[in-house]
Every structure is written in C-alpha cells, then in structure tokens.
Coordinates of C-alpha atoms and ligand atoms in Angstrom, one line a residue:
X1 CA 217.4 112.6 125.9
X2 CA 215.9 114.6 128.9
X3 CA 218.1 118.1 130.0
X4 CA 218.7 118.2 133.4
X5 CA 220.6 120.5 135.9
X6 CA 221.8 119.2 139.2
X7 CA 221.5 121.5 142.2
X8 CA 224.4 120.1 144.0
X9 CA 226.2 120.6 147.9
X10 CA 228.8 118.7 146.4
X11 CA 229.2 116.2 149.4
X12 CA 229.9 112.4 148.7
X13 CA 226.3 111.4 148.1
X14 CA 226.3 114.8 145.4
X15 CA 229.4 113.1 143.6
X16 CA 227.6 110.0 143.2
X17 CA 224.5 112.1 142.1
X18 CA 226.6 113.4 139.5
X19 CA 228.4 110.3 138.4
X20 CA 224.7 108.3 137.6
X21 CA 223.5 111.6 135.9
X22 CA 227.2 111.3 133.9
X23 CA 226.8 107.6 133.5
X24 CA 222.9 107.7 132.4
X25 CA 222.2 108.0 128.3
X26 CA 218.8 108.8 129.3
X27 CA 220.1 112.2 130.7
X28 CA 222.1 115.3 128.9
X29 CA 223.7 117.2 132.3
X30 CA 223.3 120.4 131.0
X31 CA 224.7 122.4 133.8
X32 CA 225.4 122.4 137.8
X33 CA 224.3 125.1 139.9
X34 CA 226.1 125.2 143.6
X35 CA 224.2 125.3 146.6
X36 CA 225.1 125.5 149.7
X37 CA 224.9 122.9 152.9
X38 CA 227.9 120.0 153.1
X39 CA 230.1 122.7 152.0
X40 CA 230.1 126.2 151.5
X41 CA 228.6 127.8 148.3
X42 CA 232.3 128.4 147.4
X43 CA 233.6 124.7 147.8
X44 CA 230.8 123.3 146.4
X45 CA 231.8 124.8 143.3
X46 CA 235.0 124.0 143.5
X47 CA 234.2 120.6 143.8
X48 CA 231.8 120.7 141.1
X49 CA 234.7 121.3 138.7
X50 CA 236.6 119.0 140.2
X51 CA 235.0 116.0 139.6
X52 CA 233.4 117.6 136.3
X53 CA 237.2 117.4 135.2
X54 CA 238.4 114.0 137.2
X55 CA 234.9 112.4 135.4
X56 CA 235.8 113.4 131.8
X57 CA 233.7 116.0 131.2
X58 CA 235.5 118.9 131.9
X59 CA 232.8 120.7 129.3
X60 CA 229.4 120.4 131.4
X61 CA 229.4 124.4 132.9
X62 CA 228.8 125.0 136.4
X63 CA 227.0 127.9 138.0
X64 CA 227.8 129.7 141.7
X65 CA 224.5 130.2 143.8
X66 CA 223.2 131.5 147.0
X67 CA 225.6 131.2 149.7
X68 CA 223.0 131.3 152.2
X69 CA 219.3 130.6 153.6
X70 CA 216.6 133.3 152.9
X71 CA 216.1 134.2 156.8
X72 CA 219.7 134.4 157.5
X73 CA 222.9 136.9 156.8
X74 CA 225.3 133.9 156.3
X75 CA 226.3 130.1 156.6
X76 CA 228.6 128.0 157.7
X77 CA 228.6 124.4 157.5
X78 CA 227.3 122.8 161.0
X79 CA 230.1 119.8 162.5
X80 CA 227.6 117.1 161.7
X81 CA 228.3 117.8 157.8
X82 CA 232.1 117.6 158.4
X83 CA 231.8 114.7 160.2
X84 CA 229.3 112.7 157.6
X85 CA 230.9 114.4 154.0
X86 CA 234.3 115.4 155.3
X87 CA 236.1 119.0 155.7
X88 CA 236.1 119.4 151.7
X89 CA 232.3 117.7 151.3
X90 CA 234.4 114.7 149.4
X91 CA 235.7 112.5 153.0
X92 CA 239.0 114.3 152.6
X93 CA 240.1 113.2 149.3
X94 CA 242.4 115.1 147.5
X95 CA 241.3 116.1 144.0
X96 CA 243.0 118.6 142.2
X97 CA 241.6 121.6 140.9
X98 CA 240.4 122.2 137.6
X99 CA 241.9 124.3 134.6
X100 CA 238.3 125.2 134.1
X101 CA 236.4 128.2 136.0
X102 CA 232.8 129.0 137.0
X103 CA 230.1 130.6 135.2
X104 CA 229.8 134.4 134.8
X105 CA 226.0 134.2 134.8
X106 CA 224.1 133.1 138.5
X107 CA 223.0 129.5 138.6
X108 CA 219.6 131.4 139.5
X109 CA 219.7 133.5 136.2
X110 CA 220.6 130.1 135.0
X111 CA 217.8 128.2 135.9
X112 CA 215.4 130.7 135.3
X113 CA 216.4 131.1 131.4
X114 CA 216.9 127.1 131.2
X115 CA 213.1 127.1 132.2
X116 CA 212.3 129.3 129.6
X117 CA 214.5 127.6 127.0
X118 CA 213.6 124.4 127.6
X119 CA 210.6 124.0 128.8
X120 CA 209.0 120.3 129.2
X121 CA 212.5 119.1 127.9
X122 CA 213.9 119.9 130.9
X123 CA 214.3 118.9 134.5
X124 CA 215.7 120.0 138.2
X125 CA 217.6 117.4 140.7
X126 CA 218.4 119.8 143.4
X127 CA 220.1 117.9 146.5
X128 CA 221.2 120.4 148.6
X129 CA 219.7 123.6 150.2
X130 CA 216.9 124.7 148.3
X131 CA 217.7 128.8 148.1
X132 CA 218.4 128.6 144.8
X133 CA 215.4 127.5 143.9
X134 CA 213.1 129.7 145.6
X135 CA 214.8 132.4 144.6
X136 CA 214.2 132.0 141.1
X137 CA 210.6 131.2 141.9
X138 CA 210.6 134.7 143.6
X139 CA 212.2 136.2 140.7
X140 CA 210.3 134.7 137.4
X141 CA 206.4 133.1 138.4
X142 CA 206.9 131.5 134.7
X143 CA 209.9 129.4 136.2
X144 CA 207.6 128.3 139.2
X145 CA 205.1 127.5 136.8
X146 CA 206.8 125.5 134.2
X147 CA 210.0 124.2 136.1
X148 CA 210.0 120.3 136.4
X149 CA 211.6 119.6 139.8
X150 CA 213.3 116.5 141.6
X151 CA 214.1 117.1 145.1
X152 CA 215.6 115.3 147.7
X153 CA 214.4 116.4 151.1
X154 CA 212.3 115.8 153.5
X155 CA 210.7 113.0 155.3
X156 CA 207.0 112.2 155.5
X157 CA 205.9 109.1 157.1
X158 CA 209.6 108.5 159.0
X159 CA 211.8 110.3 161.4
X160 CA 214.3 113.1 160.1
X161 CA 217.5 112.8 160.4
X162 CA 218.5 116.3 162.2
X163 CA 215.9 115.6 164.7
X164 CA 212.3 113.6 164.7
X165 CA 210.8 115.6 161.8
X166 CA 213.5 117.0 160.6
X167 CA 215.7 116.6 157.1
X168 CA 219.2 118.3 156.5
X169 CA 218.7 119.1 153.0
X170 CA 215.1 121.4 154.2
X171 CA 216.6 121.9 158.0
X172 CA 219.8 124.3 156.1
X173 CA 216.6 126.6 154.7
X174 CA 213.1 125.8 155.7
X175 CA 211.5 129.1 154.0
X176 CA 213.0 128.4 150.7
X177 CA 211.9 124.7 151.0
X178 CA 208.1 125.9 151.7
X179 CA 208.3 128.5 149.0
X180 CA 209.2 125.4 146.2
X181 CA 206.9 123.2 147.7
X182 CA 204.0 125.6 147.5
X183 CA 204.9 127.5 144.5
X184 CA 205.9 125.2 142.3
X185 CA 203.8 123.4 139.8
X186 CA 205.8 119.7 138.9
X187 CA 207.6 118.8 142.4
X188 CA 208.6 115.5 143.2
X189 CA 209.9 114.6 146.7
X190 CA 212.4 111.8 147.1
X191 CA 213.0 112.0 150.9
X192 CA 214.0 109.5 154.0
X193 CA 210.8 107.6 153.3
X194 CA 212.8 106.3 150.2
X195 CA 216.6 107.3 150.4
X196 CA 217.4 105.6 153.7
X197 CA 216.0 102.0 151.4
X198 CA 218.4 102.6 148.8
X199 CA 221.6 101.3 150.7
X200 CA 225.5 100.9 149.9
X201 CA 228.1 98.7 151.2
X202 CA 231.9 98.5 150.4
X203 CA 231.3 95.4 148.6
X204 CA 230.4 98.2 145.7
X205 CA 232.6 100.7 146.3
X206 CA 235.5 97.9 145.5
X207 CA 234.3 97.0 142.9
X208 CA 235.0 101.0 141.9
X209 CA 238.3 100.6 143.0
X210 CA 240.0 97.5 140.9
X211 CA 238.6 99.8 137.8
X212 CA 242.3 100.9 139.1
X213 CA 241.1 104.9 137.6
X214 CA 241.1 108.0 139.6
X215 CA 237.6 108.3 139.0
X216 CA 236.7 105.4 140.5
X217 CA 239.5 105.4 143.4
X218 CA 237.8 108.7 144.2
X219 CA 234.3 107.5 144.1
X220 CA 235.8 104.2 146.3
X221 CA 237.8 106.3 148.6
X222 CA 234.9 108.7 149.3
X223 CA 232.2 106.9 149.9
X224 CA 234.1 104.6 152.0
X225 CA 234.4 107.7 154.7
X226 CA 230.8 108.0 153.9
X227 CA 229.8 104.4 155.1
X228 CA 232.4 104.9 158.1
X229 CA 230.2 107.9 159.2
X230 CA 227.0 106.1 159.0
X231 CA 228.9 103.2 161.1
X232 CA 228.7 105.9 163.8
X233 CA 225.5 107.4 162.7
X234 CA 223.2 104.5 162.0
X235 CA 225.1 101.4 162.3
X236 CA 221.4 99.2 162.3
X237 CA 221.5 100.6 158.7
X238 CA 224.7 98.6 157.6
X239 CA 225.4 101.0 154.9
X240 CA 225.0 104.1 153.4
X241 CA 221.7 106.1 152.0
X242 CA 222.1 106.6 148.7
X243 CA 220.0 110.1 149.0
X244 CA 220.9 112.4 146.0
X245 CA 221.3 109.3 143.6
X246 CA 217.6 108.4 144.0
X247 CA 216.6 111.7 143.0
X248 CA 218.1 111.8 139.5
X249 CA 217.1 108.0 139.5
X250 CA 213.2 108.9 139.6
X251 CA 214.4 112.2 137.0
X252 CA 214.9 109.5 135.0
X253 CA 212.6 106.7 135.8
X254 CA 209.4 107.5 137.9
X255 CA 208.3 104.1 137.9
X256 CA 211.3 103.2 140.6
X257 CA 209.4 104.6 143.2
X258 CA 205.4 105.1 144.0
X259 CA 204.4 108.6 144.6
X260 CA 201.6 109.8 146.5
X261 CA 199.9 112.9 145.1
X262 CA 200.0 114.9 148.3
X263 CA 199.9 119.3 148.2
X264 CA 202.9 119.7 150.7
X265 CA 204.3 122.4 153.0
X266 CA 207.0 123.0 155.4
X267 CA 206.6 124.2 159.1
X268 CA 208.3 127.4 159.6
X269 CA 207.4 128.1 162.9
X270 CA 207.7 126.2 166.5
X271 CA 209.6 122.9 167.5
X272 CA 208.1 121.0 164.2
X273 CA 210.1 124.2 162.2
X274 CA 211.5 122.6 159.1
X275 CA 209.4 119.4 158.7
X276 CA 207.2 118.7 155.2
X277 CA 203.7 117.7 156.1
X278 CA 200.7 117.7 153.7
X279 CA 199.2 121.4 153.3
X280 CA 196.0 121.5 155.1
X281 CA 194.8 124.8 153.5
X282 CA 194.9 122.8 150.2
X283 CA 193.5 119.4 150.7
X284 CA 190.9 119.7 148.6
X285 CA 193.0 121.1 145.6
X286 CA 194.5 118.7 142.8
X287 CA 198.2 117.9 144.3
X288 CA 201.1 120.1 142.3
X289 CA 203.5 117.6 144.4
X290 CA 204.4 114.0 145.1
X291 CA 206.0 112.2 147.7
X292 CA 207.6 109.0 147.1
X293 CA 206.9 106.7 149.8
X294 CA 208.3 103.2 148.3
X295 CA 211.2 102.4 146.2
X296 CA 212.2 99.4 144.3
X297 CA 215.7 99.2 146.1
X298 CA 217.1 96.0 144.6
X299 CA 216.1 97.7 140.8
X300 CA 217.9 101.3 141.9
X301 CA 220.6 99.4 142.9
X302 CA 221.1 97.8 139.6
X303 CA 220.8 100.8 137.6
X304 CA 223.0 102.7 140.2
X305 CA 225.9 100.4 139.6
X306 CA 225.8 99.9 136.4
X307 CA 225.6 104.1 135.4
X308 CA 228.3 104.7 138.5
X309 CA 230.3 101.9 137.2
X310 CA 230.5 103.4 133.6
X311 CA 232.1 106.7 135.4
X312 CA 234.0 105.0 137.6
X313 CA 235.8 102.6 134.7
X314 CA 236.9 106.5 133.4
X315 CA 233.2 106.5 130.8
Ligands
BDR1 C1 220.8 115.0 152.4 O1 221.6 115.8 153.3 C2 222.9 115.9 152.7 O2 223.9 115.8 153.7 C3 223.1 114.8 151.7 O3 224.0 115.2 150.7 C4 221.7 114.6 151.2 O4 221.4 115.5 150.1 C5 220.3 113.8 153.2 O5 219.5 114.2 154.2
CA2 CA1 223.2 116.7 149.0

C-alpha cells in the first residue's frame, strides 16, 4: 500500500478526490491538509471532516493550512468558485458537522515530517492552491528533495480555464506554484491537457444515488450542481471534468496517462502571469517534472466508478 496525503479545497471535484483515494486498496490516506481556493482555508476543513465522517472514516486526521497565497495578506473565494462548487465548496448540500476536530500540528509541519517519515513510501495529491506546499519547500530543502508529488494544475498544450493560459488551481497562487515546480524533485502535473478528457454525466451520479446511502446521495446531489455549472460553463463539454480524481488516479497508476519529461515553470509576471510553460533556463537539464498530456479516459473512468462506487454504497 502506498501513503498518501491529499491537499484538498474541498470543493465537489475534492470530494470525489477523496472518495477514489477512500475507495482505492492501493492507497492508505494517511492524512488531509486544507488548502485554500473553492473555499476558505477554514471551510475546507470543515468539509474535510465532514465527509471524513459521512464516508466512514471518521479516523483519517486532517490538518489546517495556509489561508492564503504567498504575495497576498488574505483570500477570499472569487464568485466563479461559488458559482462552479457552491457557497459551502459541496453545491449547497447540507452535511452535518463532525464530532471530530482538526489537527493541533500545521498540515505544513505535517507534510514536512511525513516526508521525512516516509520517505519513497509516500506520496502528495495536492488539488487545490499550492501554498502549502511551497511553504514547506521553503521551510525543509529535504522535503523538496524527497517529497513525491501529484498535482493538479495547470495547462500546457490547451487553454486555461480562468483565461487563455491560465488554471484556477495555479491562478489562486502563481509564486507558490513556481516555487513547487522548480524546487521540487518528483512532480507530476495532471492539468486541463488531461482532466477536461476525463468526463461525468448524471448517468453516474444515479447510479450513486439508488445505493439509497448518505454517502452516495451526497456524492449524487453534489456533483449534479457540479455538471449544472459546467452546463453554463462548457456546455460543448456535456459533462463534468473530473480534475482532482485524475490526480490520485495517476498517484496510483502512472500508466493511465503519458507524461512528457518536461523542467516546468510558472510566469509570474505580465498578462501570461500564472501560466506553466516549459523552463527555458533548464532545457538542457534532466526533467525533475512531468506533464501528462494523454489519458486513457474510458480506463479512468472504470476505475473511477468502481473505487467511487465502493464509497458511495457506504465502503
Ligand atoms: C481545479 O480548480 C478547482 O476549482 C477544482 O477543484 C480543480 O482542483 C480545476 O481547474
Ligand atoms: Ca480542487
């Protein structure tokens, strides 16, 4: 079994993040830190330990991060993440809290003694904001250098999805981004090139719902508002991206996508600020990151279903 931490912004495609890393024997979930970008830091968490508690595992521990992005003093979540995830980051469906509380210790003190801890054993889904992250780059140079990371973000060879070159998840922090894609030493990007393939309709999500649960009501009932948004959003799509899924997908299974061995950065200045592009300065150098740029979509979909599915029957 592989460790893994997920770096959630517990919005809709978050909870169905967590419910294939839940649903996936491959995988021990050995923690959630909270990010910040559908939601506030805050929400996220409470979300977290929500549906840590609605999906049976009321056990896995979560840990409160960053609230906001390196370059600014605060954050608050932009209308476009209301409109796609929903006020609460889960399309307005009511979960109740959970008996359990957060973490004392930081999810960045968190990740930076899981690094050391585990090591090889280990990997990194974040799906949110990536402060977190480069913070504890910043803070330990052994956790850039031995950290295995997941990420979804980012768009290479397609248009963003905040504007041409832009993706949300780099867009809420651009410097943080940069500092993970530059710093680190195992990165793996699963972006738009890939997550906007990886499609769901509501044929699945009833399927969820005559498991006649709470688990999988919720995961029915929120991704339905989820497809409703990209009705408005992309309707040539005709469903929605299943973004954060894919990234614990590949944690698991690499072979689900190709990667192309490409040293990345972000553009932090002018109107490109915020895009990944391959790092000129380093061309020559032997790539520390990877970009998927093709994805067995009919094969994720399987897989997705069938882990979901375990969560959503109530495990
Ligand atoms: C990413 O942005 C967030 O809104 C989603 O949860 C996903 O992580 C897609 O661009
Ligand atoms: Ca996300």
């Amino acid at each position: 079994m592989t460790k893994i931490i997920l770096d959630l912004d517990m919005g809709i495609d978050d909870a169905l993040a967590l419910a294939y890393a839940l649903g996936s024997p491959e995988l021990e979930l050995i923690g959630i830190t909270a990010t910040y970008g559908n939601v506030l830091v805050q929400d996220g968490v409470r979300n977290d330990l929500a549906l840590l508690e609605l999906f049976g595992r009321p056990d896995i521990p979560v840990f409160v991060g960053e609230s906001h992005a390196l370059a600014k003093d605060g954050f608050e979540v932009l209308p476009i993440s209301e409109f796609i995830h929903g006020s609460n980051g889960i399309g307005d469906v009511t979960v109740p809290d959970a008996a359990a509380c957060c973490q004392k210790q930081s999810a960045v003190d968190f990740l930076i003694d899981s690094v050391a801890k585990y090591g090889d054993d280990l990997v990194i889904v974040p799906t949110g904001a990536m402060t977190n992250i480069a913070t504890a780059m910043r803070r330990s140079p052994e956790f850039a250098e031995r950290a295995h990371i997941v990420f979804m973000g980012g768009a290479l060879a397609v248009p963003g999805n905040v504007n041409a070159c832009v993706e949300a998840n780099i867009s809420q922090d651009p410097e943080a981004a940069d500092i993970m894609v530059r710093h680190g030493k195992d990165v793996t990007m699963i972006g738009l090139d890939v997550t906007l393939q990886t499609l769901l309709t509501y044929e699945e999500t009833r399927k969820w719902r005559e498991y006649g649960t709470p688990a999988g009501q919720l995961l029915a009932d929120a991704t339905d508002y989820y497809i409703k948004a990209y009705e408005t959003t992309a309707p040539e799509l005709g469903g929605c991206g299943l973004h954060d899924p894919l990234a614990v997908g590949v944690a698991i299974d690499p072979t689900l996508v190709t990667l192309l061995p490409i040293n990345l950065k972000v553009d932090l200045e002018g109107p490109t600020r915020g895009r990944t592009i391959g790092d000129e300065n380093r061309m020559g150098e032997s790539a520390t990151t990877r970009v998927a740029v093709a994805v067995d979509a009919p094969r994720f979909l399987t897989e997705f279903m069938a882990r979901v599915g375990k969560v959503a029957a109530g495990l």
